[in-house]
């Protein structure tokens, strides 16, 4: 995401409000991910396999897949290709727009981005607060069903996709 943001700035013929806004969004999201990844690394969370990846490995083993390291690499490359293509799409659309003025639809898109980012942040905070309660009481099997989680199994992922 950071690279896409830098490319938007570096490759744009004119630095206008649209270019700056799109680049700022990419840089903000990318640097946010970098910051949290570095924090996870510092706190030792990267040294431990995440439960969802352990679960995926069990699914692969159950399906008879024996070369787990290879299938992991395939998964990473598929995700990287998807990210590089679909996540760069707004930048390409912006580059193809020859008009310097911002269209009302672009303002709507920016408002949608702000709303989705806010929803993702709220959902993440609600989940974090929920996780602390069961850990304190020893109930680690509780299902988060408060706030936005009452309406969706993963509102944070939905909002992230909307972002």
PDB file of C-alpha atoms in Angstrom:
ATOM      1  CA  UNK A   1       0.000   0.000   0.000  1.00  0.00           C
ATOM      2  CA  UNK A   2       2.863   2.356   0.807  1.00  0.00           C
ATOM      3  CA  UNK A   3       4.477   1.587  -2.555  1.00  0.00           C
ATOM      4  CA  UNK A   4       1.205   2.301  -4.379  1.00  0.00           C
ATOM      5  CA  UNK A   5       0.916   5.622  -2.541  1.00  0.00           C
ATOM      6  CA  UNK A   6       4.465   6.577  -3.473  1.00  0.00           C
ATOM      7  CA  UNK A   7       3.903   5.542  -7.101  1.00  0.00           C
ATOM      8  CA  UNK A   8       0.761   7.689  -7.246  1.00  0.00           C
ATOM      9  CA  UNK A   9       2.812  10.706  -6.187  1.00  0.00           C
ATOM     10  CA  UNK A  10       5.852   9.921  -8.298  1.00  0.00           C
ATOM     11  CA  UNK A  11       4.050   9.030 -11.527  1.00  0.00           C
ATOM     12  CA  UNK A  12       1.320  11.677 -11.537  1.00  0.00           C
ATOM     13  CA  UNK A  13       1.744  14.412 -14.104  1.00  0.00           C
ATOM     14  CA  UNK A  14      -0.099  16.969 -11.968  1.00  0.00           C
ATOM     15  CA  UNK A  15      -0.281  17.157  -8.207  1.00  0.00           C
ATOM     16  CA  UNK A  16      -3.892  18.129  -7.621  1.00  0.00           C
ATOM     17  CA  UNK A  17      -6.282  17.476  -4.742  1.00  0.00           C
ATOM     18  CA  UNK A  18      -7.372  14.119  -6.194  1.00  0.00           C
ATOM     19  CA  UNK A  19      -3.796  12.869  -6.551  1.00  0.00           C
ATOM     20  CA  UNK A  20      -2.873  14.018  -3.068  1.00  0.00           C
ATOM     21  CA  UNK A  21      -6.020  12.503  -1.522  1.00  0.00           C
ATOM     22  CA  UNK A  22      -5.581   9.110  -3.195  1.00  0.00           C
ATOM     23  CA  UNK A  23      -1.876   9.016  -2.352  1.00  0.00           C
ATOM     24  CA  UNK A  24      -2.553  10.062   1.252  1.00  0.00           C
ATOM     25  CA  UNK A  25      -5.116   7.283   1.675  1.00  0.00           C
ATOM     26  CA  UNK A  26      -2.718   4.637   0.344  1.00  0.00           C
ATOM     27  CA  UNK A  27       0.124   5.960   2.476  1.00  0.00           C
ATOM     28  CA  UNK A  28      -2.067   6.175   5.577  1.00  0.00           C
ATOM     29  CA  UNK A  29      -3.359   2.618   5.246  1.00  0.00           C
ATOM     30  CA  UNK A  30       0.046   1.216   4.314  1.00  0.00           C
ATOM     31  CA  UNK A  31       1.954   2.972   7.068  1.00  0.00           C
ATOM     32  CA  UNK A  32      -0.725   1.930   9.561  1.00  0.00           C
ATOM     33  CA  UNK A  33      -0.161  -1.709   8.569  1.00  0.00           C
ATOM     34  CA  UNK A  34       3.616  -1.257   8.819  1.00  0.00           C
ATOM     35  CA  UNK A  35       3.262   0.330  12.276  1.00  0.00           C
ATOM     36  CA  UNK A  36       1.078  -2.497  13.606  1.00  0.00           C
ATOM     37  CA  UNK A  37       3.301  -5.177  12.047  1.00  0.00           C
ATOM     38  CA  UNK A  38       6.353  -3.652  13.717  1.00  0.00           C
ATOM     39  CA  UNK A  39       4.469  -3.480  17.014  1.00  0.00           C
ATOM     40  CA  UNK A  40       3.444  -7.138  16.705  1.00  0.00           C
ATOM     41  CA  UNK A  41       7.054  -8.063  15.923  1.00  0.00           C
ATOM     42  CA  UNK A  42       8.329  -6.065  18.911  1.00  0.00           C
ATOM     43  CA  UNK A  43       5.784  -7.749  21.210  1.00  0.00           C
ATOM     44  CA  UNK A  44       6.737 -11.235  19.960  1.00  0.00           C
ATOM     45  CA  UNK A  45       3.426 -12.018  18.249  1.00  0.00           C
ATOM     46  CA  UNK A  46       5.071 -12.785  14.912  1.00  0.00           C
ATOM     47  CA  UNK A  47       7.099 -15.598  16.489  1.00  0.00           C
ATOM     48  CA  UNK A  48       3.872 -17.533  17.130  1.00  0.00           C
ATOM     49  CA  UNK A  49       1.682 -18.921  14.356  1.00  0.00           C
ATOM     50  CA  UNK A  50      -1.732 -17.260  14.267  1.00  0.00           C
ATOM     51  CA  UNK A  51      -4.665 -19.590  15.044  1.00  0.00           C
ATOM     52  CA  UNK A  52      -6.271 -19.052  11.624  1.00  0.00           C
ATOM     53  CA  UNK A  53      -3.089 -20.312   9.923  1.00  0.00           C
ATOM     54  CA  UNK A  54      -2.912 -23.331  12.214  1.00  0.00           C
ATOM     55  CA  UNK A  55      -6.531 -24.050  11.328  1.00  0.00           C
ATOM     56  CA  UNK A  56      -5.789 -23.720   7.598  1.00  0.00           C
ATOM     57  CA  UNK A  57      -2.872 -26.137   7.940  1.00  0.00           C
ATOM     58  CA  UNK A  58      -5.177 -28.692   9.593  1.00  0.00           C
ATOM     59  CA  UNK A  59      -7.652 -28.271   6.724  1.00  0.00           C
ATOM     60  CA  UNK A  60      -4.907 -28.844   4.148  1.00  0.00           C
ATOM     61  CA  UNK A  61      -3.646 -31.912   5.989  1.00  0.00           C
ATOM     62  CA  UNK A  62      -7.194 -33.290   6.218  1.00  0.00           C
ATOM     63  CA  UNK A  63      -7.566 -32.747   2.440  1.00  0.00           C
ATOM     64  CA  UNK A  64      -4.399 -34.801   1.870  1.00  0.00           C
ATOM     65  CA  UNK A  65      -2.054 -31.933   1.013  1.00  0.00           C
ATOM     66  CA  UNK A  66       1.406 -32.959   2.154  1.00  0.00           C
ATOM     67  CA  UNK A  67       3.641 -30.127   0.955  1.00  0.00           C
ATOM     68  CA  UNK A  68       2.427 -27.498   3.419  1.00  0.00           C
ATOM     69  CA  UNK A  69       5.343 -25.055   2.844  1.00  0.00           C
ATOM     70  CA  UNK A  70       4.615 -25.012  -0.902  1.00  0.00           C
ATOM     71  CA  UNK A  71       0.871 -24.481  -0.502  1.00  0.00           C
ATOM     72  CA  UNK A  72       1.577 -21.667   1.971  1.00  0.00           C
ATOM     73  CA  UNK A  73       3.752 -19.943  -0.633  1.00  0.00           C
ATOM     74  CA  UNK A  74       1.032 -20.397  -3.259  1.00  0.00           C
ATOM     75  CA  UNK A  75      -1.495 -18.814  -0.878  1.00  0.00           C
ATOM     76  CA  UNK A  76       0.842 -15.873  -0.228  1.00  0.00           C
ATOM     77  CA  UNK A  77       1.442 -15.322  -3.962  1.00  0.00           C
ATOM     78  CA  UNK A  78      -2.280 -15.515  -4.782  1.00  0.00           C
ATOM     79  CA  UNK A  79      -3.037 -12.988  -2.055  1.00  0.00           C
ATOM     80  CA  UNK A  80      -0.183 -10.744  -3.216  1.00  0.00           C
ATOM     81  CA  UNK A  81      -1.470 -10.821  -6.803  1.00  0.00           C
ATOM     82  CA  UNK A  82      -5.000 -10.040  -5.649  1.00  0.00           C
ATOM     83  CA  UNK A  83      -3.762  -7.203  -3.475  1.00  0.00           C
ATOM     84  CA  UNK A  84      -1.474  -5.751  -6.120  1.00  0.00           C
ATOM     85  CA  UNK A  85      -4.219  -5.757  -8.740  1.00  0.00           C
ATOM     86  CA  UNK A  86      -7.430  -4.912  -6.897  1.00  0.00           C
ATOM     87  CA  UNK A  87      -5.915  -2.605  -4.314  1.00  0.00           C
ATOM     88  CA  UNK A  88      -4.158  -0.593  -7.017  1.00  0.00           C
ATOM     89  CA  UNK A  89      -7.372  -0.226  -9.043  1.00  0.00           C
ATOM     90  CA  UNK A  90      -8.449   3.123  -7.489  1.00  0.00           C
ATOM     91  CA  UNK A  91      -5.064   4.607  -8.366  1.00  0.00           C
ATOM     92  CA  UNK A  92      -5.407   3.474 -11.978  1.00  0.00           C
ATOM     93  CA  UNK A  93      -8.934   4.865 -12.198  1.00  0.00           C
ATOM     94  CA  UNK A  94      -7.698   8.172 -10.819  1.00  0.00           C
ATOM     95  CA  UNK A  95      -4.873   8.303 -13.377  1.00  0.00           C
ATOM     96  CA  UNK A  96      -7.343   7.699 -16.206  1.00  0.00           C
ATOM     97  CA  UNK A  97      -9.522  10.638 -15.153  1.00  0.00           C
ATOM     98  CA  UNK A  98      -8.465  13.578 -17.365  1.00  0.00           C
ATOM     99  CA  UNK A  99     -10.536  16.180 -15.526  1.00  0.00           C
ATOM    100  CA  UNK A 100      -8.863  18.234 -12.794  1.00  0.00           C
ATOM    101  CA  UNK A 101     -12.099  18.933 -10.914  1.00  0.00           C
ATOM    102  CA  UNK A 102     -13.284  16.384  -8.396  1.00  0.00           C
ATOM    103  CA  UNK A 103     -16.524  14.754  -9.475  1.00  0.00           C
ATOM    104  CA  UNK A 104     -19.355  14.503  -6.893  1.00  0.00           C
ATOM    105  CA  UNK A 105     -19.078  10.707  -7.131  1.00  0.00           C
ATOM    106  CA  UNK A 106     -15.466  10.981  -5.967  1.00  0.00           C
ATOM    107  CA  UNK A 107     -16.622  12.950  -2.919  1.00  0.00           C
ATOM    108  CA  UNK A 108     -19.154  10.188  -2.228  1.00  0.00           C
ATOM    109  CA  UNK A 109     -16.364   7.620  -2.540  1.00  0.00           C
ATOM    110  CA  UNK A 110     -14.207   9.587  -0.092  1.00  0.00           C
ATOM    111  CA  UNK A 111     -17.080   9.772   2.403  1.00  0.00           C
ATOM    112  CA  UNK A 112     -17.647   6.024   1.977  1.00  0.00           C
ATOM    113  CA  UNK A 113     -13.944   5.426   2.662  1.00  0.00           C
ATOM    114  CA  UNK A 114     -14.088   7.552   5.828  1.00  0.00           C
ATOM    115  CA  UNK A 115     -17.222   5.731   7.028  1.00  0.00           C
ATOM    116  CA  UNK A 116     -15.726   2.303   6.306  1.00  0.00           C
ATOM    117  CA  UNK A 117     -12.468   3.196   8.041  1.00  0.00           C
ATOM    118  CA  UNK A 118     -14.406   4.439  11.077  1.00  0.00           C
ATOM    119  CA  UNK A 119     -16.488   1.240  11.097  1.00  0.00           C
ATOM    120  CA  UNK A 120     -13.357  -0.910  10.920  1.00  0.00           C
ATOM    121  CA  UNK A 121     -11.760   1.009  13.777  1.00  0.00           C
ATOM    122  CA  UNK A 122     -14.895   0.809  15.941  1.00  0.00           C
ATOM    123  CA  UNK A 123     -15.270  -2.927  15.275  1.00  0.00           C
ATOM    124  CA  UNK A 124     -11.614  -3.533  16.155  1.00  0.00           C
ATOM    125  CA  UNK A 125     -11.957  -1.567  19.404  1.00  0.00           C
ATOM    126  CA  UNK A 126     -15.160  -3.443  20.306  1.00  0.00           C
ATOM    127  CA  UNK A 127     -13.487  -6.793  19.676  1.00  0.00           C
ATOM    128  CA  UNK A 128     -10.425  -5.824  21.709  1.00  0.00           C
ATOM    129  CA  UNK A 129     -12.612  -4.742  24.644  1.00  0.00           C
ATOM    130  CA  UNK A 130     -14.658  -7.937  24.353  1.00  0.00           C
ATOM    131  CA  UNK A 131     -11.565 -10.166  24.382  1.00  0.00           C
ATOM    132  CA  UNK A 132     -10.330  -8.575  27.603  1.00  0.00           C
ATOM    133  CA  UNK A 133     -13.538  -9.453  29.485  1.00  0.00           C
ATOM    134  CA  UNK A 134     -13.562 -13.228  28.860  1.00  0.00           C
ATOM    135  CA  UNK A 135      -9.824 -13.465  29.523  1.00  0.00           C
ATOM    136  CA  UNK A 136     -10.356 -11.867  32.928  1.00  0.00           C
ATOM    137  CA  UNK A 137     -13.146 -14.329  33.788  1.00  0.00           C
ATOM    138  CA  UNK A 138     -11.412 -17.360  32.232  1.00  0.00           C
ATOM    139  CA  UNK A 139     -14.097 -17.872  29.549  1.00  0.00           C
ATOM    140  CA  UNK A 140     -12.011 -18.093  26.363  1.00  0.00           C
ATOM    141  CA  UNK A 141     -14.781 -19.667  24.258  1.00  0.00           C
ATOM    142  CA  UNK A 142     -17.142 -16.682  24.320  1.00  0.00           C
ATOM    143  CA  UNK A 143     -18.327 -15.337  20.958  1.00  0.00           C
ATOM    144  CA  UNK A 144     -18.210 -11.594  20.391  1.00  0.00           C
ATOM    145  CA  UNK A 145     -21.773 -10.386  19.904  1.00  0.00           C
ATOM    146  CA  UNK A 146     -21.642  -6.783  21.100  1.00  0.00           C
ATOM    147  CA  UNK A 147     -21.840  -3.555  19.120  1.00  0.00           C
ATOM    148  CA  UNK A 148     -21.295  -4.059  15.411  1.00  0.00           C
ATOM    149  CA  UNK A 149     -20.509  -7.723  16.104  1.00  0.00           C
ATOM    150  CA  UNK A 150     -24.170  -8.252  16.963  1.00  0.00           C
ATOM    151  CA  UNK A 151     -25.049  -7.679  13.298  1.00  0.00           C
ATOM    152  CA  UNK A 152     -22.136  -9.332  11.511  1.00  0.00           C
ATOM    153  CA  UNK A 153     -19.690 -12.135  12.265  1.00  0.00           C
ATOM    154  CA  UNK A 154     -16.763 -10.005  11.067  1.00  0.00           C
ATOM    155  CA  UNK A 155     -17.699  -6.321  10.728  1.00  0.00           C
ATOM    156  CA  UNK A 156     -14.027  -5.383  10.827  1.00  0.00           C
ATOM    157  CA  UNK A 157     -13.261  -7.468   7.717  1.00  0.00           C
ATOM    158  CA  UNK A 158     -16.338  -6.173   5.907  1.00  0.00           C
ATOM    159  CA  UNK A 159     -15.315  -2.589   6.649  1.00  0.00           C
ATOM    160  CA  UNK A 160     -11.719  -3.322   5.638  1.00  0.00           C
ATOM    161  CA  UNK A 161     -12.942  -4.606   2.268  1.00  0.00           C
ATOM    162  CA  UNK A 162     -15.033  -1.459   1.910  1.00  0.00           C
ATOM    163  CA  UNK A 163     -11.956   0.654   2.649  1.00  0.00           C
TER     164      UNK A 163
END
